[in-house]
XYZ file of C-alpha atoms in Angstrom:
615
model
C 0.023 0.036 0.026
C 1.366 3.324 -0.828
C -0.511 5.429 1.640
C 0.445 4.345 5.165
C -2.013 6.859 6.596
C -4.811 4.415 5.698
C -3.314 1.125 6.732
C -1.894 -0.941 9.579
C 1.426 -2.552 8.990
C 0.266 -6.112 9.670
C -2.615 -6.210 7.231
C -5.299 -4.140 5.465
C -6.886 -2.523 8.530
C -8.233 0.435 6.650
C -9.628 3.217 8.891
C -13.360 3.611 8.569
C -13.770 0.405 6.543
C -13.984 -3.072 8.113
C -15.971 -6.129 8.576
C -18.391 -6.059 11.494
C -20.207 -9.321 11.845
C -22.380 -7.896 14.577
C -24.125 -5.824 11.905
C -24.956 -8.847 9.819
C -27.368 -11.132 11.693
C -26.913 -14.214 9.597
C -23.125 -14.129 9.471
C -22.239 -15.716 12.873
C -24.316 -18.827 12.432
C -23.198 -19.136 8.782
C -19.503 -19.139 9.755
C -20.081 -21.568 12.634
C -21.770 -23.936 10.184
C -19.189 -23.462 7.410
C -15.869 -23.644 9.256
C -16.711 -24.359 12.909
C -15.756 -20.906 14.113
C -18.151 -19.606 16.771
C -17.927 -15.860 16.552
C -19.806 -15.435 19.790
C -17.141 -17.441 21.689
C -14.005 -16.649 19.722
C -11.914 -13.985 21.416
C -10.076 -11.754 18.947
C -6.322 -11.953 19.546
C -4.283 -8.808 20.117
C -2.674 -7.565 16.933
C 1.101 -8.114 16.694
C 3.270 -5.468 18.205
C 5.813 -3.766 15.925
C 8.437 -3.673 18.664
C 8.269 -7.449 18.945
C 9.495 -8.002 15.386
C 13.065 -9.244 14.836
C 14.353 -6.867 12.201
C 17.904 -7.455 11.044
C 19.858 -4.370 10.252
C 19.894 -3.262 6.583
C 22.421 -4.709 4.197
C 23.681 -1.544 2.570
C 26.984 0.259 2.361
C 26.859 3.838 3.685
C 28.283 5.115 0.439
C 25.603 3.558 -1.618
C 22.871 4.817 0.719
C 24.339 8.324 0.258
C 24.280 7.856 -3.487
C 20.578 6.978 -3.375
C 19.866 9.940 -1.058
C 21.700 12.176 -3.469
C 19.254 11.122 -6.186
C 15.959 11.497 -4.298
C 16.830 13.514 -1.216
C 18.045 12.562 2.280
C 14.509 11.787 3.565
C 13.385 9.771 0.604
C 15.948 6.936 0.542
C 15.335 5.445 3.980
C 16.391 2.464 6.123
C 13.638 3.231 8.744
C 12.478 -0.199 10.099
C 8.749 0.583 9.771
C 9.305 1.521 6.087
C 11.235 -1.670 5.488
C 8.549 -3.851 7.145
C 5.732 -2.249 5.077
C 7.568 -2.817 1.847
C 8.807 -6.350 2.341
C 5.639 -8.312 1.685
C 2.320 -8.019 -0.107
C -1.007 -9.069 1.384
C -1.249 -12.846 0.719
C -2.361 -14.992 3.581
C 1.188 -16.406 3.776
C 2.537 -12.882 3.973
C 0.200 -11.906 6.780
C 0.725 -15.118 8.779
C 4.546 -14.837 8.523
C 4.466 -11.170 9.561
C 2.207 -11.888 12.549
C 4.430 -14.833 13.543
C 7.670 -12.783 13.360
C 8.793 -15.306 10.685
C 10.170 -12.952 8.026
C 13.449 -14.320 6.747
C 14.579 -11.311 4.765
C 13.456 -7.722 4.807
C 14.176 -5.139 2.069
C 17.106 -2.940 3.010
C 16.292 0.579 1.571
C 13.037 2.114 0.542
C 13.351 4.831 -2.105
C 10.720 7.349 -3.303
C 11.478 8.859 -6.686
C 9.727 11.934 -7.935
C 9.904 11.251 -11.678
C 11.221 8.907 -14.371
C 14.552 10.651 -14.411
C 15.148 9.758 -10.801
C 13.988 6.181 -11.469
C 16.626 5.890 -14.187
C 19.283 7.207 -11.869
C 18.302 4.751 -9.185
C 18.347 1.847 -11.599
C 21.784 2.767 -12.935
C 23.166 3.189 -9.422
C 21.706 -0.215 -8.453
C 23.322 -1.915 -11.416
C 26.677 -0.345 -10.636
C 26.382 -1.525 -6.989
C 25.007 -5.012 -7.984
C 21.933 -4.348 -5.868
C 18.426 -5.750 -6.280
C 15.392 -3.631 -7.202
C 11.807 -4.643 -6.379
C 9.265 -2.158 -7.707
C 6.512 -1.358 -5.254
C 3.051 0.051 -6.191
C 0.241 -0.366 -3.754
C 1.568 -3.461 -1.940
C -1.654 -5.384 -2.406
C -0.221 -8.371 -4.330
C -1.253 -11.805 -3.040
C 1.034 -14.030 -5.152
C 4.317 -13.366 -3.339
C 5.551 -10.960 -6.088
C 7.134 -8.526 -3.572
C 9.178 -10.693 -1.180
C 12.969 -10.674 -1.413
C 14.714 -14.021 -1.721
C 15.550 -15.306 1.803
C 19.154 -16.069 0.798
C 19.771 -12.728 -0.953
C 23.122 -11.261 0.189
C 22.997 -8.071 -1.941
C 21.296 -4.834 -1.023
C 17.547 -5.030 -1.753
C 15.854 -1.820 -2.788
C 12.115 -1.352 -2.636
C 11.411 1.288 -5.288
C 8.112 2.860 -4.258
C 6.445 4.616 -7.208
C 3.756 6.375 -5.118
C 4.833 9.830 -6.219
C 4.421 9.057 -9.956
C 0.676 9.560 -9.481
C -0.549 11.913 -12.271
C -2.683 11.690 -15.355
C -0.164 13.355 -17.663
C -2.410 14.039 -20.649
C -5.472 12.858 -22.510
C -5.763 12.587 -26.325
C -9.508 13.293 -26.441
C -9.688 12.478 -30.194
C -8.260 9.058 -29.754
C -9.438 8.291 -26.179
C -5.867 7.651 -25.007
C -4.466 8.854 -21.703
C -0.871 8.922 -20.554
C -0.818 8.076 -16.849
C 2.060 7.644 -14.427
C 2.339 4.080 -13.137
C 2.343 4.758 -9.398
C -1.174 6.226 -9.229
C -3.691 4.463 -7.045
C -7.022 3.400 -8.574
C -9.198 6.003 -6.804
C -6.798 8.895 -7.413
C -6.592 7.962 -11.110
C -10.377 7.726 -11.469
C -10.763 11.136 -9.754
C -8.347 12.795 -12.124
C -9.923 11.171 -15.179
C -13.479 11.812 -13.944
C -12.755 15.503 -13.514
C -12.338 15.613 -17.312
C -15.295 13.313 -18.023
C -13.351 10.032 -18.592
C -13.011 6.669 -16.931
C -10.598 3.752 -17.362
C -13.360 1.276 -16.358
C -10.816 -1.006 -14.574
C -12.004 -1.978 -11.081
C -10.197 -4.986 -9.519
C -11.012 -6.112 -5.992
C -7.850 -4.318 -4.787
C -8.798 -1.088 -6.591
C -8.556 1.052 -3.457
C -4.990 0.074 -2.726
C -3.445 -0.942 -6.039
C -1.782 0.979 -8.846
C -1.906 1.229 -12.644
C 1.687 -0.059 -12.832
C 0.836 -2.999 -10.595
C -2.135 -3.900 -12.773
C 0.079 -3.999 -15.823
C 2.842 -5.996 -14.046
C 0.364 -8.697 -13.032
C -2.004 -8.678 -15.975
C -4.916 -7.540 -13.853
C -8.563 -7.902 -14.651
C -11.409 -5.742 -13.312
C -15.036 -6.256 -12.318
C -16.197 -4.546 -15.510
C -13.777 -6.303 -17.916
C -16.679 -7.693 -20.002
C -17.141 -4.182 -21.371
C -13.704 -2.502 -20.912
C -11.390 -5.471 -21.267
C -8.602 -6.716 -19.069
C -5.623 -4.433 -18.415
C -3.862 -6.291 -21.335
C -6.579 -4.883 -23.621
C -6.582 -1.416 -21.971
C -2.791 -0.711 -21.891
C -1.717 0.363 -25.343
C 1.676 1.979 -24.685
C 4.371 1.785 -21.970
C 7.414 3.382 -20.570
C 9.738 1.046 -18.698
C 13.118 2.001 -17.143
C 16.011 -0.354 -17.717
C 19.746 0.136 -17.253
C 21.512 2.681 -19.364
C 24.172 0.810 -21.378
C 26.627 1.595 -24.165
C 25.609 5.235 -24.175
C 22.003 4.224 -24.719
C 19.088 5.502 -22.658
C 17.491 2.898 -20.451
C 13.962 3.996 -21.424
C 12.010 1.203 -23.143
C 9.133 2.938 -24.985
C 6.154 1.309 -26.510
C 4.019 3.949 -28.327
C 0.278 4.075 -27.711
C -1.007 2.754 -30.996
C -4.061 0.482 -31.541
C -2.205 -2.475 -33.111
C 1.081 -3.299 -34.833
C 2.958 -5.966 -36.735
C 6.548 -5.390 -35.610
C 7.735 -8.747 -34.482
C 7.129 -10.560 -31.156
C 5.237 -8.076 -28.987
C 7.507 -6.319 -26.443
C 4.318 -4.813 -25.004
C 3.053 -8.338 -24.251
C 6.480 -9.235 -22.676
C 6.072 -6.366 -20.167
C 2.441 -7.180 -19.344
C 2.615 -9.695 -16.443
C 6.378 -9.390 -16.049
C 6.114 -8.524 -12.301
C 9.063 -6.171 -12.368
C 11.539 -8.655 -13.909
C 12.073 -6.639 -17.113
C 12.390 -3.201 -15.560
C 10.425 -0.504 -13.716
C 7.164 0.575 -15.365
C 6.909 4.329 -14.997
C 4.071 5.334 -17.347
C 1.249 3.622 -19.227
C -0.817 4.824 -22.183
C -4.299 3.488 -21.747
C -7.608 3.458 -23.563
C -10.159 5.576 -21.740
C -13.877 6.027 -22.196
C -16.331 8.767 -21.573
C -18.264 8.300 -18.341
C -21.437 6.501 -19.268
C -24.776 8.386 -19.085
C -26.368 5.420 -17.414
C -24.983 2.655 -15.212
C -27.149 0.060 -13.465
C -26.345 -3.254 -11.785
C -29.322 -5.668 -11.660
C -29.592 -8.813 -9.495
C -31.052 -12.090 -10.606
C -31.487 -15.529 -9.089
C -31.041 -18.839 -10.907
C -32.445 -22.163 -9.709
C -29.024 -23.767 -9.632
C -25.315 -23.258 -10.504
C -25.495 -24.968 -13.899
C -28.374 -22.766 -15.112
C -26.492 -19.661 -14.079
C -23.226 -20.765 -15.820
C -25.097 -21.724 -19.028
C -26.911 -18.371 -18.993
C -23.591 -16.438 -18.673
C -22.162 -18.485 -21.567
C -25.095 -17.633 -23.787
C -24.807 -13.964 -22.873
C -21.156 -14.005 -23.749
C -21.941 -15.556 -27.188
C -24.886 -13.160 -27.874
C -25.020 -9.619 -29.308
C -25.359 -8.253 -25.683
C -22.461 -6.446 -24.218
C -23.046 -6.006 -20.478
C -20.275 -4.556 -18.297
C -20.523 -7.142 -15.529
C -21.549 -10.842 -15.771
C -21.217 -12.488 -12.412
C -22.911 -15.470 -10.847
C -22.109 -17.099 -7.467
C -22.505 -20.766 -6.686
C -25.090 -21.777 -4.044
C -22.545 -21.572 -1.286
C -21.322 -18.094 -2.050
C -24.908 -17.014 -2.658
C -25.787 -18.227 0.838
C -22.821 -16.320 2.229
C -23.784 -13.182 0.448
C -27.329 -13.365 1.750
C -25.981 -14.120 5.334
C -23.818 -11.012 5.222
C -26.435 -8.612 3.786
C -27.953 -5.860 5.822
C -30.764 -6.698 8.304
C -34.091 -6.116 6.698
C -37.152 -4.469 8.225
C -40.792 -3.818 7.304
C -41.742 -4.478 3.702
C -38.219 -5.352 2.664
C -38.119 -8.115 5.230
C -41.572 -9.373 4.108
C -40.513 -9.298 0.425
C -37.272 -11.199 1.114
C -38.617 -13.729 3.552
C -42.078 -14.356 2.127
C -42.693 -12.959 -1.364
C -39.400 -14.029 -2.966
C -39.505 -17.644 -1.723
C -43.077 -17.859 -2.907
C -42.120 -16.725 -6.390
C -39.229 -19.162 -6.518
C -41.420 -22.057 -5.554
C -44.025 -20.952 -8.071
C -41.350 -21.309 -10.745
C -40.766 -24.903 -9.619
C -37.574 -24.278 -7.581
C -38.018 -27.015 -5.009
C -34.651 -26.763 -3.203
C -34.020 -23.147 -2.399
C -30.607 -23.990 -0.966
C -29.432 -24.510 -4.557
C -30.318 -20.979 -5.812
C -27.531 -18.906 -7.155
C -27.272 -15.070 -7.072
C -26.098 -13.207 -10.125
C -25.218 -9.504 -10.823
C -25.222 -8.078 -14.283
C -24.261 -4.492 -15.209
C -25.484 -2.313 -18.036
C -23.751 0.864 -19.092
C -23.949 3.439 -21.837
C -26.482 5.840 -23.339
C -29.952 5.220 -21.904
C -31.326 3.550 -25.046
C -28.170 1.323 -25.374
C -28.285 0.225 -21.761
C -32.002 -0.528 -22.055
C -31.367 -2.607 -25.188
C -28.600 -4.593 -23.487
C -30.768 -5.370 -20.547
C -33.581 -6.571 -22.873
C -31.222 -8.883 -24.677
C -29.816 -10.281 -21.477
C -33.094 -10.775 -19.692
C -34.489 -12.781 -22.568
C -31.548 -15.187 -22.068
C -31.941 -15.252 -18.279
C -35.694 -16.075 -18.709
C -34.739 -18.893 -21.038
C -32.571 -20.434 -18.308
C -35.174 -20.088 -15.631
C -33.781 -16.952 -13.977
C -35.660 -14.504 -11.838
C -34.902 -10.766 -11.734
C -35.109 -8.927 -8.420
C -34.233 -5.411 -9.492
C -31.367 -3.003 -8.719
C -31.569 -2.941 -4.878
C -29.094 -5.756 -4.310
C -26.980 -4.390 -7.148
C -26.674 -1.080 -5.409
C -25.453 -2.829 -2.230
C -23.047 -4.868 -4.332
C -21.599 -1.673 -5.823
C -21.162 -0.130 -2.454
C -19.429 -3.078 -0.851
C -17.532 -4.538 -3.814
C -14.109 -3.578 -2.501
C -14.672 -4.626 1.090
C -14.028 -8.359 0.685
C -10.303 -8.365 1.430
C -10.949 -7.127 4.999
C -12.711 -10.396 5.848
C -9.325 -12.173 5.714
C -7.893 -10.084 8.520
C -11.101 -10.486 10.506
C -10.630 -14.277 10.336
C -6.906 -14.149 11.017
C -7.629 -12.205 14.250
C -9.689 -15.171 15.298
C -7.269 -17.933 14.342
C -8.790 -18.754 10.942
C -7.608 -18.622 7.410
C -9.480 -17.141 4.401
C -7.946 -16.894 0.943
C -8.756 -16.992 -2.827
C -7.545 -18.652 -6.023
C -8.802 -18.023 -9.534
C -8.496 -19.708 -12.896
C -9.616 -19.200 -16.493
C -10.866 -22.083 -18.608
C -12.887 -22.840 -21.790
C -16.680 -22.945 -21.345
C -16.567 -26.743 -21.808
C -14.469 -27.041 -18.620
C -16.233 -24.583 -16.298
C -18.538 -27.122 -14.574
C -15.994 -30.011 -14.599
C -13.285 -27.777 -13.193
C -15.574 -26.274 -10.560
C -16.629 -29.801 -9.379
C -13.001 -30.938 -9.330
C -11.767 -27.971 -7.331
C -14.494 -28.302 -4.756
C -13.723 -32.032 -4.384
C -9.946 -31.437 -4.155
C -10.415 -28.771 -1.489
C -12.731 -30.962 0.593
C -10.324 -33.871 0.358
C -7.488 -31.551 1.501
C -9.601 -30.417 4.428
C -10.208 -34.085 5.406
C -6.394 -34.776 4.954
C -5.472 -32.150 7.537
C -8.373 -33.055 9.752
C -10.238 -29.735 9.804
C -13.587 -28.403 8.895
C -13.296 -26.183 5.838
C -15.311 -24.244 3.377
C -14.949 -23.347 -0.269
C -17.220 -21.317 -2.523
C -16.929 -19.687 -5.954
C -18.276 -17.297 -8.495
C -17.940 -16.784 -12.198
C -16.324 -13.400 -12.342
C -15.416 -12.665 -15.947
C -16.821 -13.899 -19.231
C -15.244 -14.281 -22.606
C -16.481 -15.660 -25.923
C -14.499 -18.895 -25.416
C -14.540 -19.287 -21.625
C -14.673 -17.711 -18.214
C -12.858 -17.092 -14.942
C -13.835 -18.873 -11.746
C -12.895 -17.159 -8.496
C -12.786 -19.457 -5.451
C -12.691 -18.436 -1.826
C -11.788 -20.907 0.860
C -11.560 -20.768 4.694
C -10.799 -23.021 7.705
C -9.747 -22.695 11.344
C -6.048 -23.165 11.865
C -4.772 -26.303 13.579
C -1.225 -26.869 14.816
C 0.558 -25.868 11.543
C -1.050 -22.883 9.837
C 1.299 -22.518 6.873
C 1.501 -26.305 6.328
C -2.305 -26.638 6.414
C -2.697 -23.683 4.140
C -0.188 -25.218 1.661
C -2.071 -28.490 1.581
C -5.331 -26.796 0.579
C -3.736 -24.309 -1.780
C -1.772 -27.005 -3.588
C -4.830 -29.156 -3.989
C -6.715 -26.229 -5.551
C -3.962 -25.199 -7.859
C -3.328 -28.775 -9.077
C -7.034 -29.137 -9.754
C -6.833 -26.106 -11.961
C -4.136 -27.450 -14.277
C -5.483 -31.035 -14.188
C -8.840 -29.801 -15.493
C -7.887 -27.419 -18.297
C -7.582 -24.215 -16.314
C -4.827 -21.634 -15.939
C -2.743 -21.318 -12.758
C -4.041 -17.735 -12.398
C -6.367 -15.377 -14.171
C -5.424 -11.981 -12.749
C -3.388 -12.279 -9.523
C -0.073 -13.026 -11.269
C 2.497 -15.784 -10.631
C 5.004 -14.454 -8.126
C 6.373 -17.322 -6.071
C 2.898 -18.682 -4.959
C 1.965 -20.042 -8.345
C 5.336 -20.582 -9.999
C 5.514 -24.338 -9.008
C 2.720 -24.983 -11.529
C 4.010 -22.858 -14.387
C 5.717 -25.659 -16.276
C 2.398 -27.640 -16.245
C 0.616 -24.499 -17.449
C 2.789 -23.356 -20.385
C 4.967 -26.502 -20.935
C 8.650 -27.044 -20.100
C 9.719 -25.329 -23.358
C 7.558 -22.336 -22.494
C 9.343 -22.000 -19.174
C 12.662 -22.360 -20.919
C 11.761 -19.479 -23.271
C 10.632 -17.299 -20.382
C 13.762 -18.138 -18.391
C 15.900 -17.303 -21.447
C 14.148 -13.937 -21.718
C 14.849 -12.937 -18.115
C 18.401 -14.232 -18.174
C 19.227 -12.412 -21.415
C 17.657 -9.101 -20.504
C 18.789 -9.076 -16.872
C 21.880 -11.283 -16.552
C 22.868 -9.873 -13.132
C 19.430 -10.518 -11.640
C 18.844 -6.840 -10.675
C 15.106 -6.788 -11.269
C 12.954 -8.812 -8.774
C 14.804 -12.094 -9.169
C 13.025 -15.452 -8.734
C 9.539 -14.245 -9.446
C 7.434 -16.078 -12.041
C 10.066 -18.649 -13.140
C 10.977 -20.940 -10.205
C 14.553 -21.485 -9.116
C 14.051 -25.220 -8.844
C 11.934 -27.909 -10.529
C 8.206 -27.501 -9.766
C 7.938 -30.989 -8.279
C 10.485 -30.033 -5.623
C 9.240 -26.496 -5.159
C 5.577 -27.165 -4.503
C 5.745 -28.616 -0.946
C 8.909 -26.827 0.160
C 7.407 -23.898 2.015
C 8.332 -22.486 5.343
C 5.999 -23.249 8.249
C 4.965 -21.121 11.146
C 3.706 -22.355 14.554
C 0.116 -22.079 15.590
C 0.924 -20.019 18.661
C 2.883 -17.493 16.655
C 0.267 -17.346 13.877
C -2.613 -16.874 16.287
C -1.083 -14.452 18.696
C 1.679 -12.739 16.820
C 3.997 -13.775 19.647
C 7.720 -13.267 19.583
C 9.577 -16.166 17.839
C 13.099 -14.717 18.177
C 15.166 -12.072 19.813
C 15.345 -8.579 18.430
C 18.302 -8.038 16.214
C 21.132 -6.366 18.038
C 21.984 -4.266 15.004
C 18.867 -2.133 15.110
C 16.075 -1.840 17.614
C 12.680 -1.080 16.202
C 11.618 2.505 16.935
C 8.505 3.541 18.869
C 5.564 2.451 16.710
C 3.569 5.622 16.873
C 6.602 7.672 16.029
C 7.465 5.405 13.033
C 3.878 5.512 11.823
C 3.874 9.332 12.119
C 7.101 9.657 10.206
C 5.925 7.279 7.511
C 2.565 8.935 7.251
C 4.175 12.331 6.761
C 6.309 11.106 3.954
C 3.505 9.353 2.104
C 0.989 12.046 2.585
C 3.483 14.443 1.010
C 3.991 12.010 -1.762
C 0.269 11.734 -2.439
C -0.028 15.531 -2.618
C 3.070 16.216 -4.642
C-alpha cells in the first residue's frame, strides 16, 4: 500500500472500513456452520506489536545509501524499520501469517521514493553499478508473493516505491488515449480522469490500494472487464526504465497505438512481467467517456449450472453487459447471510414474497439458488437494449430478476471483501482466494474438481473447511472462476494452508484451467508454471529474463521458479500455531537495530507518504 495513513502494517486494517459481523445477523451462524468458528465465543487476539519484530539491520553500504539519497533527497531513501517492514511483503495469507508470527526471513534494506522517471533511471543505474536488487512497489496489495525478497539474498535489496508518480499526464480526447504515471492508485486515477469526463473502467477487488503499474505488471482484470477488457486490452503504450548501457538511454518505450505488426510483442512481454524486465513508469491506456447510465441488476437462478449456461449464452450473444457475475449456491448463501438486516416491507418481500415466487417457478430446493449480478452501461437507449437482450436469455434459463436494490449494495461493498481475511486471522482462521480461467466446456467440470480437491484436503489435515466460488469474468470462449476458501487453523497454519492451496492449484491445471487469471504468478503459483505453459515455455521465459537481466537486478526469482516444480511445491516455510494466532515473539530482536517507537514510526511514514500523495 502506498498510503500508510490508511493502513496498519500487519494487514489491510483500513480506517473507517472493516468487517463487522455484529451488523450482519446471519453471518455468525453461517461461519459456525461453514468452518466451525463460533464468533460469539471466539476472542479476537491482540494484533502483533511492531516492537516485537526481529528486524535485522539493513544490508547496505553507507556510500551507496548516500548515492541514493543524493538522487531523491536525504529523507526519501530510508532504512527506517517501519518503512522496510511495510515494503517487504504483499498481502497474501502467507505474507500476513509470517508477519504476525515474526517469521520474516529477509526484509528489504532501503526504501526509495523517486519523484519522476529521471530519478527512477538514476536509481536503476546506481543499483546496477552496486550490484543491488530492485523490487518495484506500487500499492503493496499483491497476493502471489511478487514482492518478497529471496531469503538467501546477500545483496542490497531496494524497494522502489512509485507512489509519487501519480498523475494523469495528458489525454488525447480525439483518440481516447491517456498517458498516466504508473504509481497512481485506482481512486486517485479515476478522480483525475473523472474531472475531465473520462474513466478507465478498470476496477479490480484491490482497486482502493493498487496502482496502474501493478495492474500491468500482473495482467490484472477488473469487475467490468466484460465491457472494458482486461488491463492487457486497456494498456496500449508503456514506458519502462531499464539500465543505461553503451551510451543508450534505459527507457524502453512502446508507443500508444491500436495495433502493430513489428515482431514478437514487447508490450506483451512487459504485461505480467512482475518487475523482472524493468520498472514501469508510465502507461498509455484506452479511456472512455463516463457513461450516461449505469445500473447493476440482480438475478437468481435455480442452480449453478443454469447460471453458468446463462452467462455463456450472454457472452456468445449480441449483448455487451459490463458485468456478468454469478455465484454458486455456497457463495450465494454467504452473500445473503452478510447482507444488511431487513425491516418492514423489505423483510416481508425477502422472507415471504421471494421464496413464494421461486417455488411458483418450480424451484423445490431453495438451498441450490444462485445469485447473479449483471451490469449495463452506456447511453440510456443502449443500456436498455442490453438489458432486454440479457433478460431474454436469463428467462430462457429459468432466472428471476429482483431489481437494482441488491446491485446497489453490491456496488457499495464490492471492494470490502479483502478485510474479511484479517477479521478471520484475528480469530485464528484462514481465508484466501484462488482463480483460474478455462474454456466454457471445462467450467462445470473444473468447478466440481476444485471443490472435491479442497474438501479432500480439508479431510487430509483433519479440519472443517469451506470453499465457494463465483464466475467473475466472461469471454467468448470461456470464463474465470474465482474461489474463496476458509478454515480454522490447527497446529501448523502454513503447512495446512499449503495442503489446501496445492490441492486447488493442481485441480486447476488437471482440469484445463490456468494457474491464475489476474493475480499473477510471483512465487505462490510458479511451481505449476511448467504444467501450465509447458517445459519449453518456461525455458523461453527463463531465457528472456536471463538475457535481459543477466545480473538478476530486477525482482529475481519471481514467475520462473529457481528449482523444478515438483520439488518446489511442498517446500514452504511453516509457522507455529501459537505464533500465527497471537503474533507472539519467535526470536530475539536483532542487536544491529532496535525497532523505533511504533507511533513515532507511523507518524514519520505517514508524513512522507501524505506528502508524496499531494506532490
